[in-house]
PDB file of C-alpha atoms and ligand atoms in Angstrom:
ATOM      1  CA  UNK A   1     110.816 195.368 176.859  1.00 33.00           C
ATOM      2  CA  UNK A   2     109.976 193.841 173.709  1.00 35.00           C
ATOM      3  CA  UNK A   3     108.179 195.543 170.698  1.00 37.00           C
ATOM      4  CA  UNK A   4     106.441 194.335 167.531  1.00 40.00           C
ATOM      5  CA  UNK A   5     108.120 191.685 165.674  1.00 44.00           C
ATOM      6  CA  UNK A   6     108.882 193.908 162.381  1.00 46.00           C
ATOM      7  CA  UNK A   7     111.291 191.868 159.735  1.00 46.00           C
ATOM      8  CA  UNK A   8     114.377 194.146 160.303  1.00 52.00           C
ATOM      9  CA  UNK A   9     114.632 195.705 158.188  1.00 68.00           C
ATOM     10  CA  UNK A  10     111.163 195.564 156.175  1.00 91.00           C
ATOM     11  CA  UNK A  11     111.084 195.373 152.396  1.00 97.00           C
ATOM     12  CA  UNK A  12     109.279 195.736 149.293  1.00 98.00           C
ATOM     13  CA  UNK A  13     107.589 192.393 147.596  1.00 98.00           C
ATOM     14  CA  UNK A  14     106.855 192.496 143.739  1.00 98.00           C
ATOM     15  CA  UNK A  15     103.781 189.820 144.516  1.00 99.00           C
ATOM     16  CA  UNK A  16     102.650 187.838 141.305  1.00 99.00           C
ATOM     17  CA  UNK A  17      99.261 186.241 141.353  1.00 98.00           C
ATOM     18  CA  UNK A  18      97.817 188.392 144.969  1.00 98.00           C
ATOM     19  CA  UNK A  19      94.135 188.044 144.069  1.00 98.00           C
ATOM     20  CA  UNK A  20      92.738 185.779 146.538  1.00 98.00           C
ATOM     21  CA  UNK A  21      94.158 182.488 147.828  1.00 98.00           C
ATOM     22  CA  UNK A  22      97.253 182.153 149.466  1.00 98.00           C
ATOM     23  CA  UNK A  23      98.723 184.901 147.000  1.00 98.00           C
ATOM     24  CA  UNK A  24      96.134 187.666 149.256  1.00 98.00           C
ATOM     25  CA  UNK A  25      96.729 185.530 152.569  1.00 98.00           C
ATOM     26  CA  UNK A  26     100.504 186.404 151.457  1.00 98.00           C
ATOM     27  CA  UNK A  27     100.584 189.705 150.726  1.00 98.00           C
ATOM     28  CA  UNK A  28      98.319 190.252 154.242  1.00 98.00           C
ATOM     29  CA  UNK A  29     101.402 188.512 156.026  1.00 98.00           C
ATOM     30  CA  UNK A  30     104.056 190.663 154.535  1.00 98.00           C
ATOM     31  CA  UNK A  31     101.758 194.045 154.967  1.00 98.00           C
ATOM     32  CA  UNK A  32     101.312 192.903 159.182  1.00 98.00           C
ATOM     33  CA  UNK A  33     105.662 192.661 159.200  1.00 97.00           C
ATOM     34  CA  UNK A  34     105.960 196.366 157.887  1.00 97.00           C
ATOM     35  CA  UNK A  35     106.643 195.258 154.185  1.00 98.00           C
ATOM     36  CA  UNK A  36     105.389 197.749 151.603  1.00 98.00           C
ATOM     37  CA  UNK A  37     103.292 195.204 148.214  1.00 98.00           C
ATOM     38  CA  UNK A  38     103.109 195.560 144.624  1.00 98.00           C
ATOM     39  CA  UNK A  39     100.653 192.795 143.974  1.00 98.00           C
ATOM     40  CA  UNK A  40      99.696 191.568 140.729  1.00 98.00           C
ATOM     41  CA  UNK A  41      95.495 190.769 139.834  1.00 98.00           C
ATOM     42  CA  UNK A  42      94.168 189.714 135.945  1.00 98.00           C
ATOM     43  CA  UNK A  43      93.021 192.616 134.453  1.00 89.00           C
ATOM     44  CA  UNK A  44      88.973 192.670 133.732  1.00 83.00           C
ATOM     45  CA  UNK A  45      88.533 195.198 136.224  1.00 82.00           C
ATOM     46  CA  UNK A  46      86.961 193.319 138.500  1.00 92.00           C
ATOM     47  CA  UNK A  47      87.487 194.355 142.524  1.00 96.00           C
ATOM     48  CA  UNK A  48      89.292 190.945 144.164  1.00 98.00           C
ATOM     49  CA  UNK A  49      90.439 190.827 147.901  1.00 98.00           C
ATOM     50  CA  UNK A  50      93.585 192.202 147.119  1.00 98.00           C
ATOM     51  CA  UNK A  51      91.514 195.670 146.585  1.00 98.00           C
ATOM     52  CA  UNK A  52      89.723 194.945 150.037  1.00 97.00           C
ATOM     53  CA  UNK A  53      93.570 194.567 151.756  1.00 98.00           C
ATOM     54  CA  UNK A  54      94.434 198.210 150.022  1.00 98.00           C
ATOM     55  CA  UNK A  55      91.868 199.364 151.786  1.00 97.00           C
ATOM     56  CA  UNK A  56      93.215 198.915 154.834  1.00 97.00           C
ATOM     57  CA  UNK A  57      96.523 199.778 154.146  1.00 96.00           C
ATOM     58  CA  UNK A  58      96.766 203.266 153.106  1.00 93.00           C
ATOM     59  CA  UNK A  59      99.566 204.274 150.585  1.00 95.00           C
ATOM     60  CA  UNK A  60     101.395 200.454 151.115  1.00 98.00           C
ATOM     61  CA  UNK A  61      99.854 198.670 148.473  1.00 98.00           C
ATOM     62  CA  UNK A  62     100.410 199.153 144.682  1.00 98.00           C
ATOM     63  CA  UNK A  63      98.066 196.960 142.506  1.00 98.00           C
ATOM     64  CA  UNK A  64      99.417 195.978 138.737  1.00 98.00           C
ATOM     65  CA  UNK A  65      97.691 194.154 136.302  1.00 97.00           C
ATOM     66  CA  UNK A  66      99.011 191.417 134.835  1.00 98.00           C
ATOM     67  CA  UNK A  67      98.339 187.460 133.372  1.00 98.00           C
ATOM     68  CA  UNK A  68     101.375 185.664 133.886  1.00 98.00           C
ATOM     69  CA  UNK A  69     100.734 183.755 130.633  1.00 98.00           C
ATOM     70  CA  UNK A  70     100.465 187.126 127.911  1.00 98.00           C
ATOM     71  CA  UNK A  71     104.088 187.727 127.253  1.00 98.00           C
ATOM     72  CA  UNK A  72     102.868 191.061 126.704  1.00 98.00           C
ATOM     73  CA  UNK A  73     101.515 191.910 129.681  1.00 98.00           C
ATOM     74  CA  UNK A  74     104.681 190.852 131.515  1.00 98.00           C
ATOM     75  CA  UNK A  75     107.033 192.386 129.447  1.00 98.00           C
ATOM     76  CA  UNK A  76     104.499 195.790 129.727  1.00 98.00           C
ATOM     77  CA  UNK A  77     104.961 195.498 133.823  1.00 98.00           C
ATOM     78  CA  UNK A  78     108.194 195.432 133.206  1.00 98.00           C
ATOM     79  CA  UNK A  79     108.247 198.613 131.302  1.00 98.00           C
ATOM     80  CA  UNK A  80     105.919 200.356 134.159  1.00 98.00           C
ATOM     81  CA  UNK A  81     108.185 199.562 137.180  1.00 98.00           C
ATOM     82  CA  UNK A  82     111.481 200.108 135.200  1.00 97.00           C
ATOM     83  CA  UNK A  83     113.562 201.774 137.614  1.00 96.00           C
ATOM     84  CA  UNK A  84     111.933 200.156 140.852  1.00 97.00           C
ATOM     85  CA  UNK A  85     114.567 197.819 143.278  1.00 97.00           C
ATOM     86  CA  UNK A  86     112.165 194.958 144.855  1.00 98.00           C
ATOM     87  CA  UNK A  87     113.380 193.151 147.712  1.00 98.00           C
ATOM     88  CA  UNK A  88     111.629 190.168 147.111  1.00 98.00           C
ATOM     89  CA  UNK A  89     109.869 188.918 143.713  1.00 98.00           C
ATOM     90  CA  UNK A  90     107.471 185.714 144.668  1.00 99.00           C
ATOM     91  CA  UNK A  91     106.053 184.469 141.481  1.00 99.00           C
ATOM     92  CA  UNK A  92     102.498 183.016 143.468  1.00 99.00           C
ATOM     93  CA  UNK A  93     100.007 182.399 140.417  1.00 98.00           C
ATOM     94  CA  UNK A  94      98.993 178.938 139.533  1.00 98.00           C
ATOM     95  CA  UNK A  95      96.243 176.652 137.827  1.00 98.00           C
ATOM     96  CA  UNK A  96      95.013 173.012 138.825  1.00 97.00           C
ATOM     97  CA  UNK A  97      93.148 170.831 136.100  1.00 95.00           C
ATOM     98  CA  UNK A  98      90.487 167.805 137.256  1.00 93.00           C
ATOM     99  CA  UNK A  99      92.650 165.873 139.457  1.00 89.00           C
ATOM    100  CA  UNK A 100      91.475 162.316 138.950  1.00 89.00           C
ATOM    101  CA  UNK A 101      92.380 163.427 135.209  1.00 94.00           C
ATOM    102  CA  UNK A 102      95.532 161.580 134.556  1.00 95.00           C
ATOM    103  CA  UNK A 103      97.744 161.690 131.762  1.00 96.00           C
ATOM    104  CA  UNK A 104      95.598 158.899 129.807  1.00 96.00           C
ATOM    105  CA  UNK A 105      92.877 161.201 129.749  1.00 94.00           C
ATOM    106  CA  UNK A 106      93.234 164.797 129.749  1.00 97.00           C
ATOM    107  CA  UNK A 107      93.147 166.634 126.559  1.00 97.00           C
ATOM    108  CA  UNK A 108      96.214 168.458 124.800  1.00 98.00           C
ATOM    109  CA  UNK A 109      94.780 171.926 125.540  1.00 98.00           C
ATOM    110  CA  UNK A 110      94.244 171.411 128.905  1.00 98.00           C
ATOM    111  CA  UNK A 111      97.851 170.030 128.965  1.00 98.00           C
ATOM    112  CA  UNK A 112      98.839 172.780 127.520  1.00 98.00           C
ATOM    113  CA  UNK A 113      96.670 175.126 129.214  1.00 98.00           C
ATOM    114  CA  UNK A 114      98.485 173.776 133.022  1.00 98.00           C
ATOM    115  CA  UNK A 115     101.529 173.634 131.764  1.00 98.00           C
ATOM    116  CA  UNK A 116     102.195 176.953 130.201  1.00 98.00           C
ATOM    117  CA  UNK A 117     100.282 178.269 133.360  1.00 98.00           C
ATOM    118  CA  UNK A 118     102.524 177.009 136.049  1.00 98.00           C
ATOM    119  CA  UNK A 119     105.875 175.888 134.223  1.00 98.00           C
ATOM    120  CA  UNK A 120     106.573 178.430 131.497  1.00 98.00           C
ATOM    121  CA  UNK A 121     104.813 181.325 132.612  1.00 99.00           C
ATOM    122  CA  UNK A 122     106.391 181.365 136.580  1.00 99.00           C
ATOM    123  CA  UNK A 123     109.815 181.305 134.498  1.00 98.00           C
ATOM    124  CA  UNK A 124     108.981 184.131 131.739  1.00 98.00           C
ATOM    125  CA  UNK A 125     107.996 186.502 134.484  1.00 98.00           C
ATOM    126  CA  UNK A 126     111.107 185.562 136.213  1.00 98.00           C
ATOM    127  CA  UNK A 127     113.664 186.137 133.203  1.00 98.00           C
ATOM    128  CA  UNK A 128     111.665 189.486 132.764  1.00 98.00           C
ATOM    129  CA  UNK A 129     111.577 190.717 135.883  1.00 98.00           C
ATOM    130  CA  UNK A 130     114.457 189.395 137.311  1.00 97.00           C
ATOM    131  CA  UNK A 131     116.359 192.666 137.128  1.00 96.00           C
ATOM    132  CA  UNK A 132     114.405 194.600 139.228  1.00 98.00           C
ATOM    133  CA  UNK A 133     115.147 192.337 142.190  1.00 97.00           C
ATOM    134  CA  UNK A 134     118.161 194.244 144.311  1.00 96.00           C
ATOM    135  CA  UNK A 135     121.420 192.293 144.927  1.00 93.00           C
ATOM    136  CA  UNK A 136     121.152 190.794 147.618  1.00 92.00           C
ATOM    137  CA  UNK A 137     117.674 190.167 146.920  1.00 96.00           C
ATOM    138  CA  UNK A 138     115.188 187.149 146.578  1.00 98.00           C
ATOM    139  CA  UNK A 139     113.201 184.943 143.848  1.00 98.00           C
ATOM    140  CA  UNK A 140     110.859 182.743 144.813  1.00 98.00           C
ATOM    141  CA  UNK A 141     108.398 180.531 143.296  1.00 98.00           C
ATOM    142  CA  UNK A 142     104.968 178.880 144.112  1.00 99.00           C
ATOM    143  CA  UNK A 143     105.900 175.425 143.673  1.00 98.00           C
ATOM    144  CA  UNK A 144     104.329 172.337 145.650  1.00 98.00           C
ATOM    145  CA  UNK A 145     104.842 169.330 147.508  1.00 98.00           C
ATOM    146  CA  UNK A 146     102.933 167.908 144.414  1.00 98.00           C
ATOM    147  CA  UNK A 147     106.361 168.738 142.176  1.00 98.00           C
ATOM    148  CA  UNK A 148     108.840 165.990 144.200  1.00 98.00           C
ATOM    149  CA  UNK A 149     109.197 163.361 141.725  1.00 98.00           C
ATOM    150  CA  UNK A 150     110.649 161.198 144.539  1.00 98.00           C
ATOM    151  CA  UNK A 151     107.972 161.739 147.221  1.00 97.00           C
ATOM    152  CA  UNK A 152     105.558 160.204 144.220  1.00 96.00           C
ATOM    153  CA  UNK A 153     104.313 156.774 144.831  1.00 94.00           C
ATOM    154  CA  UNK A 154     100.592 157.763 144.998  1.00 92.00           C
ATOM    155  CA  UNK A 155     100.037 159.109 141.791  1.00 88.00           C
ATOM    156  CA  UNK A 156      97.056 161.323 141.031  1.00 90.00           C
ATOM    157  CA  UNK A 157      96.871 164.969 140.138  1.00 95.00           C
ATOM    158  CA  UNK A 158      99.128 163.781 137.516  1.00 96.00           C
ATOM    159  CA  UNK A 159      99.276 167.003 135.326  1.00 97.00           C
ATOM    160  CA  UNK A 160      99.437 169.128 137.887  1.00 98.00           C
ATOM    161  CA  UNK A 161     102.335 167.393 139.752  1.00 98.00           C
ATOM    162  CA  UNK A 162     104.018 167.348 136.087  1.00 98.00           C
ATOM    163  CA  UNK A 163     104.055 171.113 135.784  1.00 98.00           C
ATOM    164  CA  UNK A 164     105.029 171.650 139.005  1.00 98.00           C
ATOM    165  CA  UNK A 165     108.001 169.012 138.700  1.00 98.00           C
ATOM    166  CA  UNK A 166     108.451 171.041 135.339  1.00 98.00           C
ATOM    167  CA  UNK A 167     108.896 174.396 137.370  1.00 99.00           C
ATOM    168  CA  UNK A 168     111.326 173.176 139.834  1.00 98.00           C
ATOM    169  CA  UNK A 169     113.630 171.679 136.950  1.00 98.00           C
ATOM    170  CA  UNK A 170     113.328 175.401 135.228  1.00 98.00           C
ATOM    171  CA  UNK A 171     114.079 176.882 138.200  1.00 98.00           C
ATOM    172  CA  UNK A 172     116.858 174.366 138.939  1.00 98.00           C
ATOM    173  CA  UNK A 173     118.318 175.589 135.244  1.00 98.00           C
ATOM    174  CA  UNK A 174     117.975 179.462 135.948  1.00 98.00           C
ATOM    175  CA  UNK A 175     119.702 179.098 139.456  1.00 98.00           C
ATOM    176  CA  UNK A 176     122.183 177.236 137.569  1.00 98.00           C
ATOM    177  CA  UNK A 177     122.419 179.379 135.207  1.00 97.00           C
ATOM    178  CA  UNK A 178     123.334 182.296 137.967  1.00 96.00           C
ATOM    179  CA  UNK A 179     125.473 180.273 139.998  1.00 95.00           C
ATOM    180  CA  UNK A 180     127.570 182.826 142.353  1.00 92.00           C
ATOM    181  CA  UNK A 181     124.727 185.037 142.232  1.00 94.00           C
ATOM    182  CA  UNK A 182     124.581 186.918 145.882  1.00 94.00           C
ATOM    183  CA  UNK A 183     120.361 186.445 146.120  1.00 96.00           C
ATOM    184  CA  UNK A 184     118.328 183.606 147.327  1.00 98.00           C
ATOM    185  CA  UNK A 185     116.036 181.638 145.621  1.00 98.00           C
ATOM    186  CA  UNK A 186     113.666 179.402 147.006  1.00 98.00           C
ATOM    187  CA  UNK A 187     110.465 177.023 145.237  1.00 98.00           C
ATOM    188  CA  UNK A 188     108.093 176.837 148.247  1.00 99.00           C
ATOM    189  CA  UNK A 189     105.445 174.068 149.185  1.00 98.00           C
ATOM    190  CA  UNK A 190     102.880 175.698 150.859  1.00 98.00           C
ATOM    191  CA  UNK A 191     101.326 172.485 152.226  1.00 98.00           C
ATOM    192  CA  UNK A 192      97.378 171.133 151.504  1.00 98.00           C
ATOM    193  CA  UNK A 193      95.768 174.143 151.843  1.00 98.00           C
ATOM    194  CA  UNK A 194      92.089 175.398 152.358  1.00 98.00           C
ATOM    195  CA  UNK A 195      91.533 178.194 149.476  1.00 98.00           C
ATOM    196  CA  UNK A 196      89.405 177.308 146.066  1.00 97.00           C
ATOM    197  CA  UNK A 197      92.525 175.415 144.524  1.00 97.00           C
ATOM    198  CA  UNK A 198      93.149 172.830 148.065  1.00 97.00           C
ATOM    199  CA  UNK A 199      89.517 172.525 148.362  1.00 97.00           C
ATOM    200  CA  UNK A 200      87.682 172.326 151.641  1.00 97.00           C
ATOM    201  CA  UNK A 201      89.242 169.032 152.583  1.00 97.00           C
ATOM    202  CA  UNK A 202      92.533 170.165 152.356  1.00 98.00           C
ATOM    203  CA  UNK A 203      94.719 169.530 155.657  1.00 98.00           C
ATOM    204  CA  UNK A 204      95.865 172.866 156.386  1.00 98.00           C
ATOM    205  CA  UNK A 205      94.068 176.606 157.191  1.00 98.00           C
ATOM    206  CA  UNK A 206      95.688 179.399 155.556  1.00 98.00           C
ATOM    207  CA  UNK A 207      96.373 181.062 158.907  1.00 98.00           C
ATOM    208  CA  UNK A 208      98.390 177.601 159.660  1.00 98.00           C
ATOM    209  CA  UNK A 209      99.986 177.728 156.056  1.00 98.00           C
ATOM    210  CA  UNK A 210     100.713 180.898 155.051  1.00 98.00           C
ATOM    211  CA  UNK A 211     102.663 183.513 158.097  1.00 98.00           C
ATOM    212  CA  UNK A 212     105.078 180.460 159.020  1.00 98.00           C
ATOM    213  CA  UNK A 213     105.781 180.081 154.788  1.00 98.00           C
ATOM    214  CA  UNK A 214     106.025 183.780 155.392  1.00 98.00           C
ATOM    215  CA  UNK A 215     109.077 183.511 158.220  1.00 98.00           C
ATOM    216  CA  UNK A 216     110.656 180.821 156.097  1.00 98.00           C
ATOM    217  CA  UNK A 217     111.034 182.833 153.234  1.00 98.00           C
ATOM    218  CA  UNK A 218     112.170 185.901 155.465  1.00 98.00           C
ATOM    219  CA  UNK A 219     114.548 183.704 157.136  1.00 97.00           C
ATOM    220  CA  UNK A 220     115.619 182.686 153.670  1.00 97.00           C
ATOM    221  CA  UNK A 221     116.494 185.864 152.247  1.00 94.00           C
ATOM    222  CA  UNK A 222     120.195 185.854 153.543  1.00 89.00           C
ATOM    223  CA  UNK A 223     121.044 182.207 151.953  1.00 96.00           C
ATOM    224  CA  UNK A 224     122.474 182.610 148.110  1.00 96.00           C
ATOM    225  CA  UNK A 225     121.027 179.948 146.241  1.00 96.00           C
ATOM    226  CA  UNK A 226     117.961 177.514 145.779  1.00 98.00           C
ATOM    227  CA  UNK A 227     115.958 175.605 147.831  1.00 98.00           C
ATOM    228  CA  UNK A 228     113.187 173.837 147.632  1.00 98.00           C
ATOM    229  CA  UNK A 229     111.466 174.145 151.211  1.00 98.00           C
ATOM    230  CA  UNK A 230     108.126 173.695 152.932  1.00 98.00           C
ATOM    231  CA  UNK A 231     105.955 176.438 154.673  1.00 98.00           C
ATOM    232  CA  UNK A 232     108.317 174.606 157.911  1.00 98.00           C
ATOM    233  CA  UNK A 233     111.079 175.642 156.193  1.00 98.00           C
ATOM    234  CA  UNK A 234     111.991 171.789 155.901  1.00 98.00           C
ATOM    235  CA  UNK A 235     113.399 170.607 152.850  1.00 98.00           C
ATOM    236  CA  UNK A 236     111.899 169.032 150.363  1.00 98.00           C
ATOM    237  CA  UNK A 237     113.589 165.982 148.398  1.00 98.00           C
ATOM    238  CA  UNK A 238     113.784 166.928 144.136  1.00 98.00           C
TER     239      UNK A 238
HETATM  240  N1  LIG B 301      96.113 175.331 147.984  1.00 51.90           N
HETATM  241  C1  LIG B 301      96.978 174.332 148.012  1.00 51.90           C
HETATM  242  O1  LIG B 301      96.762 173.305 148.696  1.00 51.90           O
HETATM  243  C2  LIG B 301      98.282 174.429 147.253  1.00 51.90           C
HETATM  244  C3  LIG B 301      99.250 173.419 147.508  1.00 51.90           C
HETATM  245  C4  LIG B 301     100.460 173.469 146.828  1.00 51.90           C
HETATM  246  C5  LIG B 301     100.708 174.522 145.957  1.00 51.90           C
HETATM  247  N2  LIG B 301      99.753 175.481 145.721  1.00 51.90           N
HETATM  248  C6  LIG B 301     100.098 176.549 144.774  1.00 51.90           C
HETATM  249  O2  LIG B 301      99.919 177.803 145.404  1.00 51.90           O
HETATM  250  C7  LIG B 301      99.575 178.799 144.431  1.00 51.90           C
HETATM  251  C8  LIG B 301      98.311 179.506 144.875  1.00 51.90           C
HETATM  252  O3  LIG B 301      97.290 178.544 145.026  1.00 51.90           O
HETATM  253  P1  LIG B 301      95.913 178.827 145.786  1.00 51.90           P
HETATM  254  O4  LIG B 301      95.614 177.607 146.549  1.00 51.90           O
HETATM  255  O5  LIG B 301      95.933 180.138 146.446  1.00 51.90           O
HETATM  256  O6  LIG B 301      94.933 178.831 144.505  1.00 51.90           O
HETATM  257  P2  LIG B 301      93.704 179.747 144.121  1.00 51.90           P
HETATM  258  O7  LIG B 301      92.931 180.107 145.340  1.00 51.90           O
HETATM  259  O8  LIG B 301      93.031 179.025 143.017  1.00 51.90           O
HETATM  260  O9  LIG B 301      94.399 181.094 143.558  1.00 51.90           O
HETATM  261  C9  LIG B 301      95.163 181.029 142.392  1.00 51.90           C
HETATM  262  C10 LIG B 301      95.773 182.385 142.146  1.00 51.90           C
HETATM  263  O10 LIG B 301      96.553 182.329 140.936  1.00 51.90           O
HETATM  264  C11 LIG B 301      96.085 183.352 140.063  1.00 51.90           C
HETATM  265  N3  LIG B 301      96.266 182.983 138.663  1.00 51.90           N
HETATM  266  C12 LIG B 301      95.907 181.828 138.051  1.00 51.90           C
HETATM  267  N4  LIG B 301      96.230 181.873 136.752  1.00 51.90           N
HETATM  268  C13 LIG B 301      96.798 183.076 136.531  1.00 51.90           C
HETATM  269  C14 LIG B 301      97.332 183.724 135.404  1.00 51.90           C
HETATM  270  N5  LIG B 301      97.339 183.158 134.188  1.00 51.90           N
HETATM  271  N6  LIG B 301      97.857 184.971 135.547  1.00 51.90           N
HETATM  272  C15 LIG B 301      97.849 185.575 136.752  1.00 51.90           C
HETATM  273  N7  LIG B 301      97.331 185.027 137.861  1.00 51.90           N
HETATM  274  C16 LIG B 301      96.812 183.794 137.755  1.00 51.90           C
HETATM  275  C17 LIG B 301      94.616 183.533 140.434  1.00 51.90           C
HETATM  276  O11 LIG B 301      94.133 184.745 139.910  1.00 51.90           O
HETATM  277  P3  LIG B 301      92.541 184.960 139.548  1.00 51.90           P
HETATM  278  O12 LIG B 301      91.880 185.383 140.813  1.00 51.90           O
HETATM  279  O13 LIG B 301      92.567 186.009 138.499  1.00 51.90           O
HETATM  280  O14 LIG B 301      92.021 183.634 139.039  1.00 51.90           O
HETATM  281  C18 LIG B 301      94.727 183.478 141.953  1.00 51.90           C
HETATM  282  O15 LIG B 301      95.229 184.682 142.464  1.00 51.90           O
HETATM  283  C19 LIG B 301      99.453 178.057 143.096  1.00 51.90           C
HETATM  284  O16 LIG B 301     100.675 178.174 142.389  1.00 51.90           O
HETATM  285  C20 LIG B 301      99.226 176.613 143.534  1.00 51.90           C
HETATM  286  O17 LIG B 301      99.639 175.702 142.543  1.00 51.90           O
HETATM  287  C21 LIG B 301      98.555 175.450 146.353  1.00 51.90           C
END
């Protein structure tokens, strides 16, 4: 007879960025498999879907506060889960500037303002938190499809696809940097998605996105190293 597909055995995910989006369509997936969440909103106290999940999940959801781009803040989560063992860390949170912007145009702040989002930051909370991800254990990344610098030759969302190329280099460095290393570590393309970011023209539903990128990062866990794979669990070229 067969019973409930549970991820065998079910884990704890340390869930950056779980406000809404595909971080909250995430965290949904991983509470369905019998995976406890520590999800991460921005502080400001406002209530985000994240809250509305809790709800429904009695005593399996922990919600932190933190902005991936205030050192502080990361390095006070830290401090607050000192002692925790997370079984996956997934590093979600992300920005998107105007995308016919291209590099001709956009200012330096709002450079600055994608980049330190969705390069730097993703990486900080990573070399922070990295400890309190057991061995074997598994860091992952938001990255995108956007980030392959050889599937480029349409241009657009120039900025955007720089950070994200950005990211997978850092990421490339810090795997490097813990070659041998027992735990998996994966930068994930999600696909076009439907949430504020894809817009509503965006090729893919959340419900077609999000539990397969789900399975391929479950399926993932037992690999040492990095990829950089699709919500198919294909792989994507650098
Ligand atoms: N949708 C797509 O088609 C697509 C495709 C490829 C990759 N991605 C990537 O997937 C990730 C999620 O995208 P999405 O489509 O779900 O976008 P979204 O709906 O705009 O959600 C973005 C999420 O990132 C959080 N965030 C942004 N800046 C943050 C910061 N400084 N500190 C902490 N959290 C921050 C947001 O929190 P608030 O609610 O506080 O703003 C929100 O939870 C991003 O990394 C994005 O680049 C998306």
């Amino acid at each position: 007879m067969s019973t409930a597909v549970l991820s065998d055995p079910a884990g704890t995910i340390l869930l950056i960025g779980a406000s809404r989006g595909l971080g909250q369509a995430m965290a949904a997936e991983f509470l369905k498999k019998g995976w406890n969440v520590v999800g991460t909103v921005r502080g400001g106290g406002t209530r985000t879907m994240l809250h509305d999940l809790a709800d429904g999940f009695e005593g399996r959801v922990e919600i932190e506060i933190l902005d991936i781009c205030e050192p502080d803040q990361v390095a006070a989560l830290r401090d607050r889960l000192s002692g925790r063992k997370f079984d996956m860390l997934f590093v979600n949170a992300g920005v998107t500037n105007n995308e016919k912007e291209t590099i001709a145009d956009v200012t330096t702040d709002e450079f600055v303002r994608v980049m330190v989002t969705n390069s730097l930051s993703p990486m900080r909370v990573i070399e922070t938190l990295q400890d309190l991800v057991a061995t074997p254990g598994m860091i992952g990344v938001m990255s995108s499809g956007q980030g392959s610098i050889s599937n480029n030759e349409t241009g657009l969302r120039e900025v955007y696809r720089g950070s994200k190329a950005a990211l997978n280099m850092l990421m490339r460095s810090f795997a490097a940097r813990h070659a041998g290393t027992s735990r998996a570590m994966v930068l994930m393309a999600p696909g076009w998605v439907r949430t504020e970011m894809g817009g509503p023209d965006a090729r893919l539903s959340i419900e077609e996105s999000v539990p397969n990128l789900v399975n391929v990062l479950l399926s993932k866990q037992a690999k040492p190293g990095l990829e950089y794979l699709d919500y198919l669990g294909r792989t994507v070229p650098w």
